[in-house]
Short mmCIF file of C-alpha atoms and ligand atoms in Angstrom, two decimals:
data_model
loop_
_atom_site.label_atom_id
_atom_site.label_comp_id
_atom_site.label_asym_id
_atom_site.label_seq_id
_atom_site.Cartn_x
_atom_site.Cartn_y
_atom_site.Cartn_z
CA UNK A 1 23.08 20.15 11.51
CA UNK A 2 26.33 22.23 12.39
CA UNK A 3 28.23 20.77 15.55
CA UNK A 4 31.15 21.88 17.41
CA UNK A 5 33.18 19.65 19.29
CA UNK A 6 30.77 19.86 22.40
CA UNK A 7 27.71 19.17 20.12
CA UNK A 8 25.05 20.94 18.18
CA UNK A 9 24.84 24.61 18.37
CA UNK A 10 22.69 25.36 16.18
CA UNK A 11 19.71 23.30 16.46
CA UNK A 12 17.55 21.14 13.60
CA UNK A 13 14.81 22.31 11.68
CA UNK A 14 11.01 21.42 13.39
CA UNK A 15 10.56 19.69 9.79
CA UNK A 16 13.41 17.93 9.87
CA UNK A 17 12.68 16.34 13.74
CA UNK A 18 9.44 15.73 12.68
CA UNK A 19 10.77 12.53 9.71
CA UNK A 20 12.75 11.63 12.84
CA UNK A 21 11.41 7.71 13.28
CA UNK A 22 11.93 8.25 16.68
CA UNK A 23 8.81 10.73 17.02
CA UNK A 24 6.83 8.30 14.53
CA UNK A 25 5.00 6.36 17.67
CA UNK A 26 4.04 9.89 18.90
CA UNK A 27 3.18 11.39 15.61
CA UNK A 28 0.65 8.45 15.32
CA UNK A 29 -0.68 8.76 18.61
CA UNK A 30 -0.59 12.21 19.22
CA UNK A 31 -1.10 13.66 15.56
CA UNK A 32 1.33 15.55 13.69
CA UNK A 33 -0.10 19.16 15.14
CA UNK A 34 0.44 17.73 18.41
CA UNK A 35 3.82 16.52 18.05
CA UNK A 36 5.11 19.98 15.90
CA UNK A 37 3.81 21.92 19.45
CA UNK A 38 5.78 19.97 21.56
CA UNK A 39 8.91 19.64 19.37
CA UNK A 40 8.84 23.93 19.23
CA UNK A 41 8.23 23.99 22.60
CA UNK A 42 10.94 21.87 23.62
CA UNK A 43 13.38 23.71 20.94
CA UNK A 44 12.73 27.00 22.07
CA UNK A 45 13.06 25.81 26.31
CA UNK A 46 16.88 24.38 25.10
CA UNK A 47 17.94 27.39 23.06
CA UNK A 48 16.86 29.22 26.65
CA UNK A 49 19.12 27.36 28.49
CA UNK A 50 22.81 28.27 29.59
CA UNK A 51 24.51 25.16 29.00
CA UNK A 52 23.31 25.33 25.59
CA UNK A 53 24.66 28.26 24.56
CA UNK A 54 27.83 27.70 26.19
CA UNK A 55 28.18 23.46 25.29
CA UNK A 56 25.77 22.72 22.85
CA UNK A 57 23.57 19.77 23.13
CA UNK A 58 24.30 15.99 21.39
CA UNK A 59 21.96 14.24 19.46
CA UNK A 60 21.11 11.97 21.93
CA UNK A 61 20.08 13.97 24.65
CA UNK A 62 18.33 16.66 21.85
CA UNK A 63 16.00 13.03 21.28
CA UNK A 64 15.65 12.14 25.15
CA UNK A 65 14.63 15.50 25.59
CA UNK A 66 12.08 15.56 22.40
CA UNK A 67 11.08 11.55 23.96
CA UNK A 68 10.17 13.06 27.20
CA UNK A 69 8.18 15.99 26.06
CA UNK A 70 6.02 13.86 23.94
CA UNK A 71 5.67 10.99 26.63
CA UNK A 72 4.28 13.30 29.02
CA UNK A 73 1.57 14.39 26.56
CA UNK A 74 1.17 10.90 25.60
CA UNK A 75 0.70 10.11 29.29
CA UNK A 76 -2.51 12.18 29.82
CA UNK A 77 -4.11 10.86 26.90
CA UNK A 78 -6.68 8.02 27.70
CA UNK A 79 -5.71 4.87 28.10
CA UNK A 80 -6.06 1.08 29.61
CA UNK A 81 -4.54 0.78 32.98
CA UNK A 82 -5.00 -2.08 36.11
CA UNK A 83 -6.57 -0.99 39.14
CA UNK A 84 -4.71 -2.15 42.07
CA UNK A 85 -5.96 0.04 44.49
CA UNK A 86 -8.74 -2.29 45.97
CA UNK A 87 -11.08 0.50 45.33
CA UNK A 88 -13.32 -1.76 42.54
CA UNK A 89 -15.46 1.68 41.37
CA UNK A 90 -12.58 4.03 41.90
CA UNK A 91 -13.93 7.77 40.20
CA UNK A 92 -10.25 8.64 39.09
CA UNK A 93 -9.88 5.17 37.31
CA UNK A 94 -13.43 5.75 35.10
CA UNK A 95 -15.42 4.22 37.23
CA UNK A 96 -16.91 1.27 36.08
CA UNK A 97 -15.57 -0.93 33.16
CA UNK A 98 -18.06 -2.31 30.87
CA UNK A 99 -18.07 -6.11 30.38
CA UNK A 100 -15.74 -6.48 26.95
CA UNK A 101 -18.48 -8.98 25.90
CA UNK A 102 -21.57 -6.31 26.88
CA UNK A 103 -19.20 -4.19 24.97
CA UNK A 104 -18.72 -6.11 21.70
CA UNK A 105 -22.92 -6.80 21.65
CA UNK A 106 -23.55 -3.33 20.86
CA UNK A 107 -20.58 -2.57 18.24
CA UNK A 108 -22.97 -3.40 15.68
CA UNK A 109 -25.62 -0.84 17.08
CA UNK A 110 -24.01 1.98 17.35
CA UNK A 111 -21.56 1.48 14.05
CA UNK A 112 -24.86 1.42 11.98
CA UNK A 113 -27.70 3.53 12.09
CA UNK A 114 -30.33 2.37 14.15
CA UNK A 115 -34.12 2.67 15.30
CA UNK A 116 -33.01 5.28 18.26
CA UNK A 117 -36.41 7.70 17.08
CA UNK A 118 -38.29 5.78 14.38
CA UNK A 119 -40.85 3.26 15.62
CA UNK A 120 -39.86 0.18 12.79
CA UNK A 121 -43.70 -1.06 13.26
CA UNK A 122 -45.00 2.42 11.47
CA UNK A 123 -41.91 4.34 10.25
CA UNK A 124 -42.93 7.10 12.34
CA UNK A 125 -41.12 9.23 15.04
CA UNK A 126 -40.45 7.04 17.81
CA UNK A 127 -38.92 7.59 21.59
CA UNK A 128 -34.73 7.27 22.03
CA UNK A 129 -35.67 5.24 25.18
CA UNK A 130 -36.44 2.23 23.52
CA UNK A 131 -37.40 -0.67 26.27
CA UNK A 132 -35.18 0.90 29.11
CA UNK A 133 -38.25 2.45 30.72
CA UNK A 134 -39.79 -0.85 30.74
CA UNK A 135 -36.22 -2.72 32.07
CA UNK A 136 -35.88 -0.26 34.59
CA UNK A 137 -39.58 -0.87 35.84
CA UNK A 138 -38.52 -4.37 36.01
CA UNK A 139 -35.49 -3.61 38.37
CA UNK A 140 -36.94 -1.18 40.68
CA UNK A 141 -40.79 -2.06 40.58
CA UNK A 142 -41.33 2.07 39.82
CA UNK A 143 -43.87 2.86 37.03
CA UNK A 144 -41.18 4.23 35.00
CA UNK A 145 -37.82 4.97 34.24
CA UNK A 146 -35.71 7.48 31.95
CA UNK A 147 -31.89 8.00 31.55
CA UNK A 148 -29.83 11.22 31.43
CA UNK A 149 -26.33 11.90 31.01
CA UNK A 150 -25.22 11.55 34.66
CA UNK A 151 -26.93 11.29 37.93
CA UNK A 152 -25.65 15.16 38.88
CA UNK A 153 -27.97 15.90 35.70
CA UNK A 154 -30.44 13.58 37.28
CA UNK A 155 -30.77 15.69 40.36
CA UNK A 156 -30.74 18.74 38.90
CA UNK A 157 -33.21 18.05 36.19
CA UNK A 158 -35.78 16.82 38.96
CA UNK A 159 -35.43 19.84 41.11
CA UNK A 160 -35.36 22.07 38.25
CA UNK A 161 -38.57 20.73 36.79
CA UNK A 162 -40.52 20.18 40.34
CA UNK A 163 -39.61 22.90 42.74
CA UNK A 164 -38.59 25.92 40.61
CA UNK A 165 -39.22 28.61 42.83
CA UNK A 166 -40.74 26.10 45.84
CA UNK A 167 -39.38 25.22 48.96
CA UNK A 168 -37.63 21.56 49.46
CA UNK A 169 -36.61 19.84 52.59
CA UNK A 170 -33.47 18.52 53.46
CA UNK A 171 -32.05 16.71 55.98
CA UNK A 172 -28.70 19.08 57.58
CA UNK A 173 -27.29 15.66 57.82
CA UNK A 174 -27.38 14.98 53.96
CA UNK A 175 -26.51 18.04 52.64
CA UNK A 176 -23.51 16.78 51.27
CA UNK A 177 -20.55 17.27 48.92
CA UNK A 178 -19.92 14.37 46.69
CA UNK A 179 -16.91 14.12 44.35
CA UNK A 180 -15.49 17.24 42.96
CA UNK A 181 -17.71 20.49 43.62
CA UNK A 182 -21.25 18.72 43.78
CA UNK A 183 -23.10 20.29 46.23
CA UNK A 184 -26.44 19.25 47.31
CA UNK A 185 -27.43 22.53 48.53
CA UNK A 186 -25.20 24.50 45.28
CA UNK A 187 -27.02 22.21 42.95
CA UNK A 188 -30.67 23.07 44.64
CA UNK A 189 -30.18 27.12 44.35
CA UNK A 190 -28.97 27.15 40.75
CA UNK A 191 -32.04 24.79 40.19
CA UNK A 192 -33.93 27.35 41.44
CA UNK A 193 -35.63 25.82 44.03
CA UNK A 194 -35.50 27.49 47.71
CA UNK A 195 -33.39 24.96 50.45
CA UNK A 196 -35.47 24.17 54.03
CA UNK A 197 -33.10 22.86 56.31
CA UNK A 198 -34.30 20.12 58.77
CA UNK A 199 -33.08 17.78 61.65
CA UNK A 200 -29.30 17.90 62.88
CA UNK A 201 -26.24 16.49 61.19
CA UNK A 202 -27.19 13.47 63.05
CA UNK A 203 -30.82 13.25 64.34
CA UNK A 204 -33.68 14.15 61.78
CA UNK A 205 -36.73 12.57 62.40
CA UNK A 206 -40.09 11.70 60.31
CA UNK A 207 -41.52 15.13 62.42
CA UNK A 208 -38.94 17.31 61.62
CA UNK A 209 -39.93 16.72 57.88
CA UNK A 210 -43.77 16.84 58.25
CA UNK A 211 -43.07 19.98 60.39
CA UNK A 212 -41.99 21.92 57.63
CA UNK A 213 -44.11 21.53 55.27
CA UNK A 214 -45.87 24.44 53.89
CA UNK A 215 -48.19 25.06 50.79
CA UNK A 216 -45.38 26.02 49.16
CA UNK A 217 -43.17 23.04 49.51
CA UNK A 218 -42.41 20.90 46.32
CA UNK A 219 -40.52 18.15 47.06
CA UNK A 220 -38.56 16.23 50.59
CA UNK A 221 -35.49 15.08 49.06
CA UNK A 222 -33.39 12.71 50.68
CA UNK A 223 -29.46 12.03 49.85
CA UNK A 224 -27.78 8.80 50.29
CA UNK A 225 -24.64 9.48 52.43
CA UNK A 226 -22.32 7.81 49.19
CA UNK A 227 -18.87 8.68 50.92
CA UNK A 228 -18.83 8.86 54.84
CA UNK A 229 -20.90 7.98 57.26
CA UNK A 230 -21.97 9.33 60.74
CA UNK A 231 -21.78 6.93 63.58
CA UNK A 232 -23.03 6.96 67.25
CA UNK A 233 -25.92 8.81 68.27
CA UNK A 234 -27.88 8.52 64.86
CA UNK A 235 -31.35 8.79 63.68
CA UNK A 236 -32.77 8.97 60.27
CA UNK A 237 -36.66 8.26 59.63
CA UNK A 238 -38.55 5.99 58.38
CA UNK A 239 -39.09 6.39 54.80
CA UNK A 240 -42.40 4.42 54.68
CA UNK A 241 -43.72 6.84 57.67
CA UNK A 242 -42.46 9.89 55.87
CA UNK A 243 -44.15 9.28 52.69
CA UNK A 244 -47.15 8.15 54.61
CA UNK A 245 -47.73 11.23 56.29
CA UNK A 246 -46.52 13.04 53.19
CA UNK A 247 -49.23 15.38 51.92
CA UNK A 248 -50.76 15.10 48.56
CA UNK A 249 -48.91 18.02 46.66
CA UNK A 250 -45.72 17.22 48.19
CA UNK A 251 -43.18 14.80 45.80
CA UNK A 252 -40.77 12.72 48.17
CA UNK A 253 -37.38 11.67 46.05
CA UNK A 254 -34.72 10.03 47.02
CA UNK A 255 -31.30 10.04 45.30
CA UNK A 256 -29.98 6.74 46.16
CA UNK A 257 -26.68 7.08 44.14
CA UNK A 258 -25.14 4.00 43.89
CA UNK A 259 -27.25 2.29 41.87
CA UNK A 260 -27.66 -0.97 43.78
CA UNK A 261 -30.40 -2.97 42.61
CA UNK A 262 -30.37 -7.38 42.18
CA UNK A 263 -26.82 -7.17 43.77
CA UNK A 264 -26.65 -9.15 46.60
CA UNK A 265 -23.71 -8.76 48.42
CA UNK A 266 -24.23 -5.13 50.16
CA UNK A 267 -27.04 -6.18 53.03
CA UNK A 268 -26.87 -2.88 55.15
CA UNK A 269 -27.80 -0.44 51.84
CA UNK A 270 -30.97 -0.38 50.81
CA UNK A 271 -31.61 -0.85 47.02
CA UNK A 272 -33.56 1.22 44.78
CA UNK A 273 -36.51 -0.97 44.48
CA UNK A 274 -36.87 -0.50 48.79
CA UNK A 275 -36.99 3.11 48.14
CA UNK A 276 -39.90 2.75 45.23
CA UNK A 277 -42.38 0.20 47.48
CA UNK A 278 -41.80 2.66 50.81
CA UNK A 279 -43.45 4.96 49.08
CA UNK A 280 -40.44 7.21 47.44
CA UNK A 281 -42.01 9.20 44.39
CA UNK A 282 -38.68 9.07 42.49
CA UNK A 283 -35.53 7.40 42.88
CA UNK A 284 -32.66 8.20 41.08
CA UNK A 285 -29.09 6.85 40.91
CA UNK A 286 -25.69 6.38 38.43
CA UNK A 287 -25.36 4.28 35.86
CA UNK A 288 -21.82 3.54 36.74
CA UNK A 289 -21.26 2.96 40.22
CA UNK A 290 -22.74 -0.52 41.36
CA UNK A 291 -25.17 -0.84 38.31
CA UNK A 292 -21.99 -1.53 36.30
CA UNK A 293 -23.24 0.60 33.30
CA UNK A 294 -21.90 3.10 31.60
CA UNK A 295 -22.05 6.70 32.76
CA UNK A 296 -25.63 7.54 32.98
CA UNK A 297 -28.38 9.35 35.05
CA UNK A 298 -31.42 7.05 36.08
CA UNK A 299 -34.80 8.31 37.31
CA UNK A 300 -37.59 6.15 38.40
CA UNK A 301 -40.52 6.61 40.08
CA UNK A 302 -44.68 7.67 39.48
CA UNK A 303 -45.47 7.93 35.42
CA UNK A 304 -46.87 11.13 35.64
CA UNK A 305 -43.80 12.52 37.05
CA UNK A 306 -41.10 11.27 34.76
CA UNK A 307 -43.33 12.17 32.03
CA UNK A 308 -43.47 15.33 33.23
CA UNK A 309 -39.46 15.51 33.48
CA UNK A 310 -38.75 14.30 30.11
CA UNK A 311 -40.69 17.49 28.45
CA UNK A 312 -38.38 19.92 30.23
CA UNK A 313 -36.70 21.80 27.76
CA UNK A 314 -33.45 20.92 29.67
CA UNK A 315 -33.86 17.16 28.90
CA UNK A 316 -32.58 18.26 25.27
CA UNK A 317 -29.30 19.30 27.17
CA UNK A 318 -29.33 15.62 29.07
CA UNK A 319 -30.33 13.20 27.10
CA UNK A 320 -27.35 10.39 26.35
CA UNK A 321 -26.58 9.39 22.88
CA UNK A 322 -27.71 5.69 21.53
CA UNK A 323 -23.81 4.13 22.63
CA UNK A 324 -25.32 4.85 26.43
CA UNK A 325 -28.91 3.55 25.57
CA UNK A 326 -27.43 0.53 23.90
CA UNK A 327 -25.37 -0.16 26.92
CA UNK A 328 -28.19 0.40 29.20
CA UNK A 329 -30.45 -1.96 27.24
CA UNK A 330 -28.01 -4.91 27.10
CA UNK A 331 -27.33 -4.49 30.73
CA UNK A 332 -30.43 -4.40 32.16
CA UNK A 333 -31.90 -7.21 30.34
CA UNK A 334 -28.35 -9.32 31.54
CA UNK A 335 -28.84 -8.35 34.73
CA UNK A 336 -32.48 -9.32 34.71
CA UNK A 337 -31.40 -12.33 33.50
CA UNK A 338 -29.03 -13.19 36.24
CA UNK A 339 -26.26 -13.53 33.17
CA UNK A 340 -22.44 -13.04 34.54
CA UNK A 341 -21.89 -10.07 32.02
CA UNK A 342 -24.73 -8.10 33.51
CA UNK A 343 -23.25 -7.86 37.06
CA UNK A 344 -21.28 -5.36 37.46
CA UNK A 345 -17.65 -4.70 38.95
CA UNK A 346 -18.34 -4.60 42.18
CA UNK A 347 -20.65 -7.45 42.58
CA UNK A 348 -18.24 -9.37 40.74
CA UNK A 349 -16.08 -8.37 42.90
CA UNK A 350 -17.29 -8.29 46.52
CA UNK A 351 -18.83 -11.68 45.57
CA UNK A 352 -15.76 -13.31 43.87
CA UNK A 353 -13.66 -13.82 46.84
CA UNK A 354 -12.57 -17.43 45.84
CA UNK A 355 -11.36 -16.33 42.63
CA UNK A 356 -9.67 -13.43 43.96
CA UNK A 357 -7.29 -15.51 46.16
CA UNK A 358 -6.82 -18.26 43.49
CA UNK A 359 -5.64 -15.14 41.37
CA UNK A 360 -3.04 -13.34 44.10
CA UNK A 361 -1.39 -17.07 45.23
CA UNK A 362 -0.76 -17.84 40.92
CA UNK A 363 0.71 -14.41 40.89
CA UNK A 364 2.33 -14.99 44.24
CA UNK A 365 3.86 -18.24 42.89
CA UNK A 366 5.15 -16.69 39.98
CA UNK A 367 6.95 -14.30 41.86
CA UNK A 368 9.09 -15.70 44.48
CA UNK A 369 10.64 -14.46 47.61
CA UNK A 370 9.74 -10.56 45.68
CA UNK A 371 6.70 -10.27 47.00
CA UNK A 372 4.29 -11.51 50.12
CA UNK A 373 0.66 -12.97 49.84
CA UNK A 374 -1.52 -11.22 52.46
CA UNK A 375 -4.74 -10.92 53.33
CA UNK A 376 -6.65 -7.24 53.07
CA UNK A 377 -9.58 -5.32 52.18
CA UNK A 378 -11.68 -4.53 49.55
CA UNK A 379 -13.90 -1.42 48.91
CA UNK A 380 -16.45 -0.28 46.51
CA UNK A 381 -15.58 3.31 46.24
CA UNK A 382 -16.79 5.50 44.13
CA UNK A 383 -19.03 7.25 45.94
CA UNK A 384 -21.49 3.82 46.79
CA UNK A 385 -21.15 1.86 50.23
CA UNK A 386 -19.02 3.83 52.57
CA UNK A 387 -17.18 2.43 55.01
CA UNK A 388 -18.33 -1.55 53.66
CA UNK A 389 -15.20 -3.36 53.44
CA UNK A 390 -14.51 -6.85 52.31
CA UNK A 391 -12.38 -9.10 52.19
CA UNK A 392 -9.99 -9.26 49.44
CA UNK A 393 -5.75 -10.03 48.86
CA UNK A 394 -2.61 -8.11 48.66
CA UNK A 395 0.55 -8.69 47.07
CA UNK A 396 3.49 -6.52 48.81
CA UNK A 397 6.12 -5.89 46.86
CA UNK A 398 9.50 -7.21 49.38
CA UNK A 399 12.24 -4.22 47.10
CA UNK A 400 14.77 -2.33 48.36
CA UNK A 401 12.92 1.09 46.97
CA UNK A 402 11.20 4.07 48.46
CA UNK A 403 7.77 2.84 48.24
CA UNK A 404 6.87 6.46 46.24
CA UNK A 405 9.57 5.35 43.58
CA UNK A 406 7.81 1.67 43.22
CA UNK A 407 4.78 3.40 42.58
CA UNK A 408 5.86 5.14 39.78
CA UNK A 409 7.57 2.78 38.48
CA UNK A 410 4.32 0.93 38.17
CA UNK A 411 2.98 4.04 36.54
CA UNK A 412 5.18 3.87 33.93
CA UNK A 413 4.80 0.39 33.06
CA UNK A 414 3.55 -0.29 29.37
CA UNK A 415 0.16 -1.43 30.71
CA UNK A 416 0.16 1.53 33.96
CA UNK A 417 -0.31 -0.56 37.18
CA UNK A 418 -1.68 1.64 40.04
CA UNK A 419 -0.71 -0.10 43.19
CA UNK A 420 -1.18 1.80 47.25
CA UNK A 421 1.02 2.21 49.91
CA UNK A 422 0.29 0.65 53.32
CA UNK A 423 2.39 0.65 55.68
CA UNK A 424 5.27 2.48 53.91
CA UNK A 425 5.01 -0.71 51.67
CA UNK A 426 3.74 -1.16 48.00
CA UNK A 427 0.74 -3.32 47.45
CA UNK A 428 -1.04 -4.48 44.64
CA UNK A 429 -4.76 -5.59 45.68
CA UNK A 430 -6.41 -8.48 43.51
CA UNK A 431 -9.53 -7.21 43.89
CA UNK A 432 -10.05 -5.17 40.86
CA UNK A 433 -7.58 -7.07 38.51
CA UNK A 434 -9.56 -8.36 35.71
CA UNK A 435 -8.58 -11.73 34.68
CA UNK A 436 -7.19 -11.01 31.15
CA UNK A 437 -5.21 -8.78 32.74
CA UNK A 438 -3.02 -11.67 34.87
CA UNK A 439 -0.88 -12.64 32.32
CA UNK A 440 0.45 -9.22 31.57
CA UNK A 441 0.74 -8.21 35.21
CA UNK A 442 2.45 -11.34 35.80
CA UNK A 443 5.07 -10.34 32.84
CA UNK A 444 5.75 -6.84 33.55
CA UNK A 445 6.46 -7.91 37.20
CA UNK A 446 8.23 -10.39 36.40
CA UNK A 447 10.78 -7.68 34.24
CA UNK A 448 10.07 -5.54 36.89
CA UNK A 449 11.75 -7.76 39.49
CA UNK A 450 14.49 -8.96 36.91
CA UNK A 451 12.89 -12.68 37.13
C1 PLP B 501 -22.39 9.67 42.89
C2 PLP B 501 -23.53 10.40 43.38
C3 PLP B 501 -24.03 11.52 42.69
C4 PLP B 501 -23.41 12.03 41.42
O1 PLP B 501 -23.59 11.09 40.40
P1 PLP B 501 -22.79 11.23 39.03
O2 PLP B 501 -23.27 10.05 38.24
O3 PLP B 501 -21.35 11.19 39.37
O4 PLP B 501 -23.17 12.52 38.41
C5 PLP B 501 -25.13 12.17 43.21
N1 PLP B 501 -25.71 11.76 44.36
C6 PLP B 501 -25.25 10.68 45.04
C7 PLP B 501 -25.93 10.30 46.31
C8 PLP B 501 -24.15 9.98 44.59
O5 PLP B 501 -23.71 8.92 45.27
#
């Protein structure tokens, strides 16, 4: 390394960064390809710039700079963080997170080999659903159940399979974007099947279905409303009369999204199991939304028509691996059993009110005059009971810092804390803060805040 009095001119070898112990932590976290891309990258950007080739650089900011690079790659690479947005199934935070002790049941599952196609009773070819079919009977009362990857897949796979080439009615109130770029109406025309728009955005009655019906209608398909609602002068039918006037040839499914099953704490939406004794042919719904699961695609409904969707070629394409079965499988039968680890988040959460308070005044205690203990809200998120709030607390950060700045500061924390802003303020909602995660957040604060 040659330096003038100003610093280095000419600049180090990638090799020779690369023994650097300072890029060790990113070398073993990133891999050494990884690394060697950003250290050229960031080598070639300096010997671009003008103050280089008029100063030099020094070795420390040469490091910062090779720090930074590697940080930011480091950054987007998956990892724990605490939720404390209030949103409890947030879609940009993964969703769901799996019970650590639902989690540690099925290590030894999926680190082995395991029955997923061999029946152990005659060593021949078995089916990769295992019991689910039967757990999810249990939960939703339908004849039978079957899992694919998501519940976009789940939609698809039914329309696809049912009303290729056949008309199916929807509601113009429920045809609906949800999340990023799923269309109901998309998803029906590259599943082939022809759209028949019914009712208004607001009003669509039991007639306006049976109205449209035509020989050549497959399926009515109805969409839960998973992230807004319409309010006011509102009508949506009767599912029981709908299926009940229903004729023969004509499959009635419902995607009910959310997953919401035993839970009890969400009275105004109606669980999967309603959907199933109104009469719905199918039902189908996410794995990781209020189930608690991991991501998955559930369909229930009539035997002869899941059957009949699990021998489409495109099932192949859909079908989860044995880490989602075993998941499923330990869930379900917790869940059945009323066990704590088979409730998911948001029951948990929207349930656990007592606990959530106890939680925000320990960390409130800890904390001093730096923050305030308030009361706020709650929500599911996640695409499951819009506009459903409940109660929940707040802690509001009381620092002399644009509220933006906070925030990223919390970002940047070893264990990332994602906090809101309300009211040009910084809060950190309880609701979604997983016990083992107090003492931690309760240390990092504490530096935070120079405690
Ligand atoms: C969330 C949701 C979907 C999409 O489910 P994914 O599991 O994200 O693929 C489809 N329909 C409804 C009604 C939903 O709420």
């Amino acid at each position: 390394m040659s330096a003038n009095p100003k610093g280095i001119v000419r600049l180090p070898q990638v090799e020779q960064l690369l023994q650097e112990p300072i890029l060790a932590p990113y070398i073993r976290q990133l891999s050494r390809p990884l690394v060697t891309d950003v250290v050229r990258r960031t080598l070639a950007a300096i010997r671009q710039e003008v103050s280089f080739r008029t100063d030099g650089i020094s070795d420390e900011t040469l490091y910062a700079r090779l720090e930074d690079d590697c940080r930011f790659l480091l950054n987007q690479r998956h990892a724990r963080v605490i939720n404390a947005t209030g949103t409890v199934v947030h879609t940009n935070l993964g969703r769901s997170p799996i019970d650590p002790e639902l989690w540690d049941s099925v290590a030894d599952v999926n680190t082995g080999y395991c029955n997923l196609e061999i029946k152990l009773s005659d060593g021949k070819r078995g089916q990769r659903k295992g019991i689910v079919s039967q757990l999810l009977s249990s939960l939703t009362g339908a004849e039978e159940g079957m899992v694919v990857n998501n519940n976009a897949a789940s939609v698809y796979l039914l329309l696809n399979e049912l009303a290729r080439g056949k008309e199916v009615i929807v509601s113009r109130g429920e045809q609906i974007q949800i999340g990023g770029g799923f269309r109901i109406p998309d998803i029906l025309a590259l599943s082939g099947a022809k759209l028949v728009e019914v009712g208004t955005t607001n009003i669509t009655t039991a007639d306006d279905y049976i109205n449209a019906v035509t020989e050549n209608t497959a399926m009515v398909l109805m969409v839960h409303c998973s992230n807004f609602v319409v309010r006011g002068f509102t009508e949506s039918p009767d599912i029981r009369e709908v299926a009940r006037r229903l004729p023969e040839h004509v499959i009635l499914a419902v995607d009910q999204g959310s997953g919401l099953s035993t839970e009890r704490f969400a009275a105004n939406e109606t669980p999967s199991s309603n959907y199933i004794r109104a009469g719905a042919d199918l039902v189908c719904f996410s794995g990781d939304k209020i189930l608690g699961g991991p991501q998955a695609g559930i369909i229930c409904g009539r035997k002869e028509i899941v059957q009949k969707l699990e021998k489409n070629p495109l099932m192949r394409a859909f079908r989860p691996g044995r880490m989602v079965y075993s998941l499923l499988e330990e869930l379900l039968v917790r869940k059945l059993n009323r066990e704590s680890e088979g409730q998911g988040v948001a029951e948990k959460a929207a349930t656990g009110q007592a606990v959530i308070q106890e939680r925000a005044q320990q960390l409130a205690s800890e904390l001093g005059d730096k923050v305030r203990l308030l009361p706020s809200e709650m929500v599911v998120g996640g695409g499951t009971l819009p506009d459903e709030f409940f109660p929940s607390w707040s802690l509001e950060l009381q620092i002399d810092k644009q509220a933006d700045q906070i925030l990223a500061d919390l970002r940047a924390m070893p264990l990332p804390v994602i906090g809101v802003i309300r009211n040009d303020r910084v809060q950190l909602n309880m609701a979604a803060i997983l016990p083992r995660e107090i003492p931690v957040l309760t240390e990092q604060l504490r530096s935070y805040l120079s405690l």
